[in-house]
Amino acid sequence: MFGQVTVIGAGLAGVEVAWQLAQAGISVDLIEQKPLTHSSAHKSNDFAELVCSNSLRSKNPLNAVGLLKEEMRRLGSVVMQAAAIAQVQAGDALAVDRSIFSKVISTTIRNHPQIKVITQKVTQIDELIKKPTVIATGPLTDDALADSITKLTGQNRLYFYDAIAPIITAESIDYNIAFKASRYDKGTGSDYINCPFTQHEYDSFIDALLAAELFPLHAFEKPKYFQGCQPIEVVAASGRDALRYGAMKPVGLRDPRINKRPYAVVQLRQEDRDAQAYNLVGFQTKMLHKEQQRIFRQIPGLQKAEFLRLGAIHRNTYIDSPSLLDAKMRLSHLPLLRFAGQITGVEGYVESAAHGLLVGLLLTQEHHGLATLAPPETCALGGLYNHVLGKMRLPNHQFEPANVNWSMVPPLIMKVHKSQTKLLRLCRALNAFETWAQQSGLQLTEANPEITALCTEKNLKRGTII
């Protein structure tokens, strides 16, 4: 039984760890360096600041990340509670007003009687390993602390580069060119602003991207980018049509000026509740700031764009979790020390928060003297858990960060039509998740009736889920 647990970092993972522990009656010291100091990418003094994007990705439970959100919500996630309050329109995605989102979480955490917030910059962990501690400092872990972790683990630091996209003012968009629509009319049907390209405009834009000046990396570092967040100029360099089949794909959209699909499109996603700011979807970049302003104003409809934030690049640090952590997310040779969130090799806002939630639950089990009951491998949370432990990795393959996806869970053991695969995976996951929660003594919130309705006998038409 723990008298108190220390959590380092009040990002998405750290607040989830602290919240789960506090809700179970365990005292928490939550140490956060802001506002004393900020990382290169953080600007706000609030907790759980969203850096790269305001999107938490798909809400569709047939997608692994959509299912993960539902599992988190039912487990009482503080991040999902805040997201529901701060939500803005984004079609099939769950997007939030960043400021409201972080302020809600900060207020909720600070007001919990079991959580004591300590403002401090942690650079060494030697003293902290003598008591139960969770390191949830995220991918932007301070260099001094990262060096301390390196010495403790005996391994060189791993890293990859991540980039953030620009944000512009809504009033600077030319609506004579740009139009509101969602692909295939999802959501309200007008959740995004779309900037359409002709073939000539697209070719000129790609030429400008390929010739742009970029921020240099340190001489000793290799440009290792996470696949899901590659800078657009890196994507463009892989082939002239790469962006047109990626972030700039025009499918499911019709330009009302010509009543047909444009050659390519840049989508803008609402950033704030009052729709005063928009994010350039998928346009993370490492171009020099002067180049961003020049080149992004070549986008049709953005000729007079006013930038609230320009794109940037930063290095994300993670550990080789499969070789270092045990089933309770503890450092194998120092069992009082745990890691949570993106520093363990999960990628994405939702995944980081989900892993923090899971570490909080595992700590709670240990606090009550219970055997570790890991989430089932067939649900999204279990898939994420197995990824961190390296259970889904091919032999001799290096561990790398990843978003949650269906490849992290075992395949169905019965043959079904391709159209039903995701549905059967969802239903199998929900059944296993609820059984696990019952066996673990966890109190779940009510299931989303729309999701439950997907798994009715009428929809399944296949009998028992295996």
CSV table of N, CA and C in Angstrom, one decimal, residues 9-98:
chain,number,residue,atom,x,y,z
A,9,GLY,N,5.3,15.6,-14.3
A,9,GLY,CA,4.8,16.0,-15.6
A,9,GLY,C,3.2,16.1,-15.6
A,10,ALA,N,2.7,17.2,-15.9
A,10,ALA,CA,1.2,17.4,-15.9
A,10,ALA,C,0.7,17.6,-17.4
A,11,GLY,N,1.3,16.7,-18.2
A,11,GLY,CA,0.8,16.7,-19.6
A,11,GLY,C,-0.4,15.7,-19.6
A,12,LEU,N,-0.8,15.2,-20.8
A,12,LEU,CA,-1.9,14.3,-20.9
A,12,LEU,C,-1.8,13.1,-20.1
A,13,ALA,N,-0.6,12.5,-20.1
A,13,ALA,CA,-0.4,11.2,-19.4
A,13,ALA,C,-0.4,11.5,-17.9
A,14,GLY,N,0.3,12.5,-17.5
A,14,GLY,CA,0.5,12.8,-16.1
A,14,GLY,C,-0.8,13.1,-15.4
A,15,VAL,N,-1.6,13.9,-16.0
A,15,VAL,CA,-2.9,14.3,-15.4
A,15,VAL,C,-3.8,13.0,-15.3
A,16,GLU,N,-3.7,12.1,-16.2
A,16,GLU,CA,-4.5,10.9,-16.1
A,16,GLU,C,-4.1,10.0,-15.0
A,17,VAL,N,-2.7,9.9,-14.9
A,17,VAL,CA,-2.2,9.1,-13.8
A,17,VAL,C,-2.7,9.6,-12.4
A,18,ALA,N,-2.5,10.9,-12.3
A,18,ALA,CA,-2.9,11.6,-11.0
A,18,ALA,C,-4.3,11.5,-10.7
A,19,TRP,N,-5.2,11.7,-11.8
A,19,TRP,CA,-6.6,11.6,-11.6
A,19,TRP,C,-7.1,10.2,-11.2
A,20,GLN,N,-6.6,9.2,-11.9
A,20,GLN,CA,-7.0,7.8,-11.5
A,20,GLN,C,-6.6,7.5,-10.1
A,21,LEU,N,-5.4,7.9,-9.7
A,21,LEU,CA,-4.9,7.6,-8.3
A,21,LEU,C,-5.8,8.4,-7.3
A,22,ALA,N,-6.0,9.6,-7.6
A,22,ALA,CA,-6.7,10.5,-6.7
A,22,ALA,C,-8.2,10.0,-6.5
A,23,GLN,N,-8.8,9.6,-7.6
A,23,GLN,CA,-10.2,9.1,-7.5
A,23,GLN,C,-10.2,7.8,-6.7
A,24,ALA,N,-9.1,7.1,-6.6
A,24,ALA,CA,-9.1,5.8,-5.8
A,24,ALA,C,-8.7,6.1,-4.4
A,25,GLY,N,-8.5,7.4,-4.0
A,25,GLY,CA,-8.2,7.8,-2.7
A,25,GLY,C,-6.7,7.8,-2.3
A,26,ILE,N,-5.9,7.8,-3.3
A,26,ILE,CA,-4.4,7.8,-3.1
A,26,ILE,C,-3.9,9.2,-3.3
A,27,SER,N,-3.1,9.6,-2.3
A,27,SER,CA,-2.5,11.0,-2.4
A,27,SER,C,-1.4,11.1,-3.5
A,28,VAL,N,-1.4,12.2,-4.2
A,28,VAL,CA,-0.5,12.4,-5.3
A,28,VAL,C,0.2,13.7,-5.2
A,29,ASP,N,1.5,13.7,-5.3
A,29,ASP,CA,2.3,14.9,-5.6
A,29,ASP,C,2.5,15.0,-7.1
A,30,LEU,N,1.9,16.0,-7.7
A,30,LEU,CA,2.0,16.2,-9.1
A,30,LEU,C,3.0,17.3,-9.4
A,31,ILE,N,4.2,17.0,-9.9
A,31,ILE,CA,5.3,18.0,-10.1
A,31,ILE,C,5.3,18.4,-11.6
A,32,GLU,N,5.2,19.7,-11.8
A,32,GLU,CA,5.1,20.3,-13.1
A,32,GLU,C,6.1,21.5,-13.2
A,33,GLN,N,6.9,21.6,-14.3
A,33,GLN,CA,7.8,22.7,-14.4
A,33,GLN,C,7.3,24.0,-14.8
A,34,LYS,N,6.1,24.0,-15.5
A,34,LYS,CA,5.5,25.3,-15.8
A,34,LYS,C,4.8,25.9,-14.6
A,35,PRO,N,4.9,27.2,-14.4
A,35,PRO,CA,5.4,28.2,-15.3
A,35,PRO,C,6.8,28.6,-15.1
A,36,LEU,N,7.6,27.9,-14.3
A,36,LEU,CA,9.0,28.2,-14.1
A,36,LEU,C,9.7,28.2,-15.5
A,37,THR,N,9.5,27.2,-16.3
A,37,THR,CA,10.1,27.1,-17.6
A,37,THR,C,9.2,26.3,-18.5
A,38,HIS,N,9.4,26.5,-19.8
A,38,HIS,CA,8.7,25.8,-20.8
A,38,HIS,C,9.6,25.1,-21.8
A,39,SER,N,9.1,24.0,-22.4
A,39,SER,CA,9.8,23.4,-23.5
A,39,SER,C,9.8,24.3,-24.7
A,40,SER,N,10.5,23.9,-25.7
A,40,SER,CA,10.6,24.7,-27.0
A,40,SER,C,9.2,24.8,-27.7
A,41,ALA,N,8.3,23.8,-27.4
A,41,ALA,CA,7.1,23.8,-28.1
A,41,ALA,C,5.9,24.3,-27.3
A,42,HIS,N,6.0,24.3,-25.9
A,42,HIS,CA,4.9,24.7,-25.1
A,42,HIS,C,4.9,26.2,-24.8
A,43,LYS,N,3.7,26.8,-24.8
A,43,LYS,CA,3.5,28.2,-24.6
A,43,LYS,C,2.6,28.5,-23.4
A,44,SER,N,1.6,27.7,-23.2
A,44,SER,CA,0.6,28.0,-22.1
A,44,SER,C,1.2,27.5,-20.8
A,45,ASN,N,0.6,28.1,-19.7
A,45,ASN,CA,1.0,27.6,-18.3
A,45,ASN,C,0.0,26.5,-17.8
A,46,ASP,N,-1.0,26.2,-18.6
A,46,ASP,CA,-2.0,25.2,-18.2
A,46,ASP,C,-1.5,23.8,-18.4
A,47,PHE,N,-2.2,22.9,-17.7
A,47,PHE,CA,-1.8,21.4,-17.9
A,47,PHE,C,-2.4,20.9,-19.2
A,48,ALA,N,-1.8,19.8,-19.6
A,48,ALA,CA,-2.3,19.0,-20.8
A,48,ALA,C,-2.4,19.9,-22.0
A,49,GLU,N,-1.4,20.7,-22.2
A,49,GLU,CA,-1.4,21.6,-23.4
A,49,GLU,C,-1.2,20.8,-24.7
A,50,LEU,N,-2.1,21.1,-25.7
A,50,LEU,CA,-2.0,20.4,-27.0
A,50,LEU,C,-1.1,21.2,-27.9
A,51,VAL,N,0.0,20.6,-28.3
A,51,VAL,CA,1.0,21.4,-29.1
A,51,VAL,C,0.8,21.3,-30.6
A,52,CYS,N,0.7,20.1,-31.1
A,52,CYS,CA,0.8,19.9,-32.6
A,52,CYS,C,-0.5,20.2,-33.3
A,53,SER,N,-1.7,19.9,-32.7
A,53,SER,CA,-3.0,20.0,-33.3
A,53,SER,C,-4.0,20.0,-32.2
A,54,ASN,N,-5.2,20.5,-32.6
A,54,ASN,CA,-6.3,20.4,-31.7
A,54,ASN,C,-7.2,19.2,-31.9
A,55,SER,N,-6.8,18.3,-32.7
A,55,SER,CA,-7.6,17.1,-33.1
A,55,SER,C,-7.2,15.9,-32.3
A,56,LEU,N,-8.2,15.2,-31.7
A,56,LEU,CA,-7.9,14.0,-31.0
A,56,LEU,C,-8.3,12.8,-32.0
A,57,ARG,N,-8.4,13.1,-33.2
A,57,ARG,CA,-8.7,12.1,-34.3
A,57,ARG,C,-10.1,11.5,-34.2
A,58,SER,N,-10.3,10.5,-34.9
A,58,SER,CA,-11.6,9.9,-35.2
A,58,SER,C,-12.4,9.6,-34.0
A,59,LYS,N,-13.7,9.9,-34.1
A,59,LYS,CA,-14.7,9.5,-33.1
A,59,LYS,C,-15.3,8.1,-33.4
A,60,ASN,N,-15.1,7.6,-34.6
A,60,ASN,CA,-15.8,6.4,-35.1
A,60,ASN,C,-15.2,5.2,-34.3
A,61,PRO,N,-16.1,4.5,-33.6
A,61,PRO,CA,-15.6,3.3,-32.8
A,61,PRO,C,-15.1,2.1,-33.6
A,62,LEU,N,-15.4,2.2,-34.9
A,62,LEU,CA,-14.9,1.1,-35.8
A,62,LEU,C,-13.4,1.3,-36.1
A,63,ASN,N,-12.9,2.5,-35.8
A,63,ASN,CA,-11.5,2.8,-35.8
A,63,ASN,C,-10.9,2.5,-34.4
A,64,ALA,N,-9.7,2.0,-34.3
A,64,ALA,CA,-9.1,1.7,-33.0
A,64,ALA,C,-9.0,2.9,-32.1
A,65,VAL,N,-8.7,4.1,-32.7
A,65,VAL,CA,-8.6,5.3,-31.8
A,65,VAL,C,-10.0,5.7,-31.3
A,66,GLY,N,-11.0,5.5,-32.1
A,66,GLY,CA,-12.4,5.8,-31.7
A,66,GLY,C,-12.8,4.9,-30.6
A,67,LEU,N,-12.5,3.6,-30.7
A,67,LEU,CA,-12.8,2.7,-29.6
A,67,LEU,C,-12.0,3.0,-28.4
A,68,LEU,N,-10.7,3.4,-28.5
A,68,LEU,CA,-9.9,3.8,-27.3
A,68,LEU,C,-10.6,4.9,-26.6
A,69,LYS,N,-11.1,5.9,-27.3
A,69,LYS,CA,-11.8,7.0,-26.6
A,69,LYS,C,-13.0,6.5,-25.8
A,70,GLU,N,-13.8,5.6,-26.4
A,70,GLU,CA,-14.9,5.1,-25.6
A,70,GLU,C,-14.5,4.3,-24.4
A,71,GLU,N,-13.4,3.5,-24.5
A,71,GLU,CA,-12.9,2.8,-23.3
A,71,GLU,C,-12.5,3.8,-22.3
A,72,MET,N,-11.8,4.8,-22.7
A,72,MET,CA,-11.3,5.8,-21.7
A,72,MET,C,-12.5,6.5,-21.0
A,73,ARG,N,-13.4,6.9,-21.8
A,73,ARG,CA,-14.6,7.6,-21.3
A,73,ARG,C,-15.3,6.8,-20.2
A,74,ARG,N,-15.4,5.5,-20.5
A,74,ARG,CA,-16.1,4.6,-19.6
A,74,ARG,C,-15.3,4.4,-18.3
A,75,LEU,N,-14.0,4.6,-18.4
A,75,LEU,CA,-13.1,4.4,-17.2
A,75,LEU,C,-13.0,5.7,-16.4
A,76,GLY,N,-13.7,6.8,-16.8
A,76,GLY,CA,-13.7,8.0,-16.1
A,76,GLY,C,-12.5,8.9,-16.4
A,77,SER,N,-12.0,8.9,-17.7
A,77,SER,CA,-10.9,9.7,-18.1
A,77,SER,C,-11.2,11.2,-17.9
A,78,VAL,N,-10.2,11.9,-17.3
A,78,VAL,CA,-10.4,13.3,-17.1
A,78,VAL,C,-10.1,14.0,-18.4
A,79,VAL,N,-9.3,13.5,-19.3
A,79,VAL,CA,-9.1,14.0,-20.6
A,79,VAL,C,-10.4,14.0,-21.5
A,80,MET,N,-11.1,12.8,-21.4
A,80,MET,CA,-12.3,12.7,-22.2
A,80,MET,C,-13.4,13.6,-21.7
A,81,GLN,N,-13.4,13.8,-20.4
A,81,GLN,CA,-14.4,14.7,-19.8
A,81,GLN,C,-14.1,16.1,-20.3
A,82,ALA,N,-12.9,16.5,-20.3
A,82,ALA,CA,-12.6,17.9,-20.7
A,82,ALA,C,-12.8,18.1,-22.2
A,83,ALA,N,-12.5,17.0,-23.0
A,83,ALA,CA,-12.8,17.1,-24.5
A,83,ALA,C,-14.2,17.3,-24.8
A,84,ALA,N,-15.1,16.6,-24.0
A,84,ALA,CA,-16.6,16.8,-24.2
A,84,ALA,C,-17.0,18.2,-24.0
A,85,ILE,N,-16.4,18.9,-23.0
A,85,ILE,CA,-16.7,20.3,-22.7
A,85,ILE,C,-16.2,21.2,-23.7
A,86,ALA,N,-15.0,20.9,-24.2
A,86,ALA,CA,-14.3,21.9,-25.1
A,86,ALA,C,-14.4,21.5,-26.6
A,87,GLN,N,-15.3,20.6,-26.9
A,87,GLN,CA,-15.4,20.1,-28.3
A,87,GLN,C,-15.8,21.2,-29.3
A,88,VAL,N,-15.2,21.2,-30.5
A,88,VAL,CA,-15.6,22.1,-31.6
A,88,VAL,C,-15.9,21.2,-32.8
A,89,GLN,N,-16.6,21.7,-33.8
A,89,GLN,CA,-17.0,20.9,-34.9
A,89,GLN,C,-15.8,20.5,-35.8
A,90,ALA,N,-15.7,19.2,-36.1
A,90,ALA,CA,-14.6,18.7,-36.9
A,90,ALA,C,-15.0,17.4,-37.7
A,91,GLY,N,-16.3,17.4,-38.1
A,91,GLY,CA,-16.7,16.2,-38.9
A,91,GLY,C,-16.6,14.9,-38.1
A,92,ASP,N,-15.9,14.0,-38.6
A,92,ASP,CA,-15.8,12.7,-38.0
A,92,ASP,C,-14.8,12.6,-36.9
A,93,ALA,N,-14.1,13.8,-36.7
A,93,ALA,CA,-13.0,13.8,-35.7
A,93,ALA,C,-13.5,14.5,-34.4
A,94,LEU,N,-12.8,14.2,-33.3
A,94,LEU,CA,-13.0,14.9,-32.0
A,94,LEU,C,-11.9,16.0,-31.9
A,95,ALA,N,-12.3,17.2,-32.1
A,95,ALA,CA,-11.4,18.3,-32.0
A,95,ALA,C,-11.9,19.2,-30.9
A,96,VAL,N,-11.0,20.0,-30.3
A,96,VAL,CA,-11.3,20.8,-29.1
A,96,VAL,C,-10.7,22.2,-29.2
A,97,ASP,N,-11.3,23.1,-28.5
A,97,ASP,CA,-10.8,24.4,-28.3
A,97,ASP,C,-9.6,24.2,-27.3
A,98,ARG,N,-8.4,24.4,-27.7
A,98,ARG,CA,-7.2,24.0,-26.9
A,98,ARG,C,-7.2,24.8,-25.5
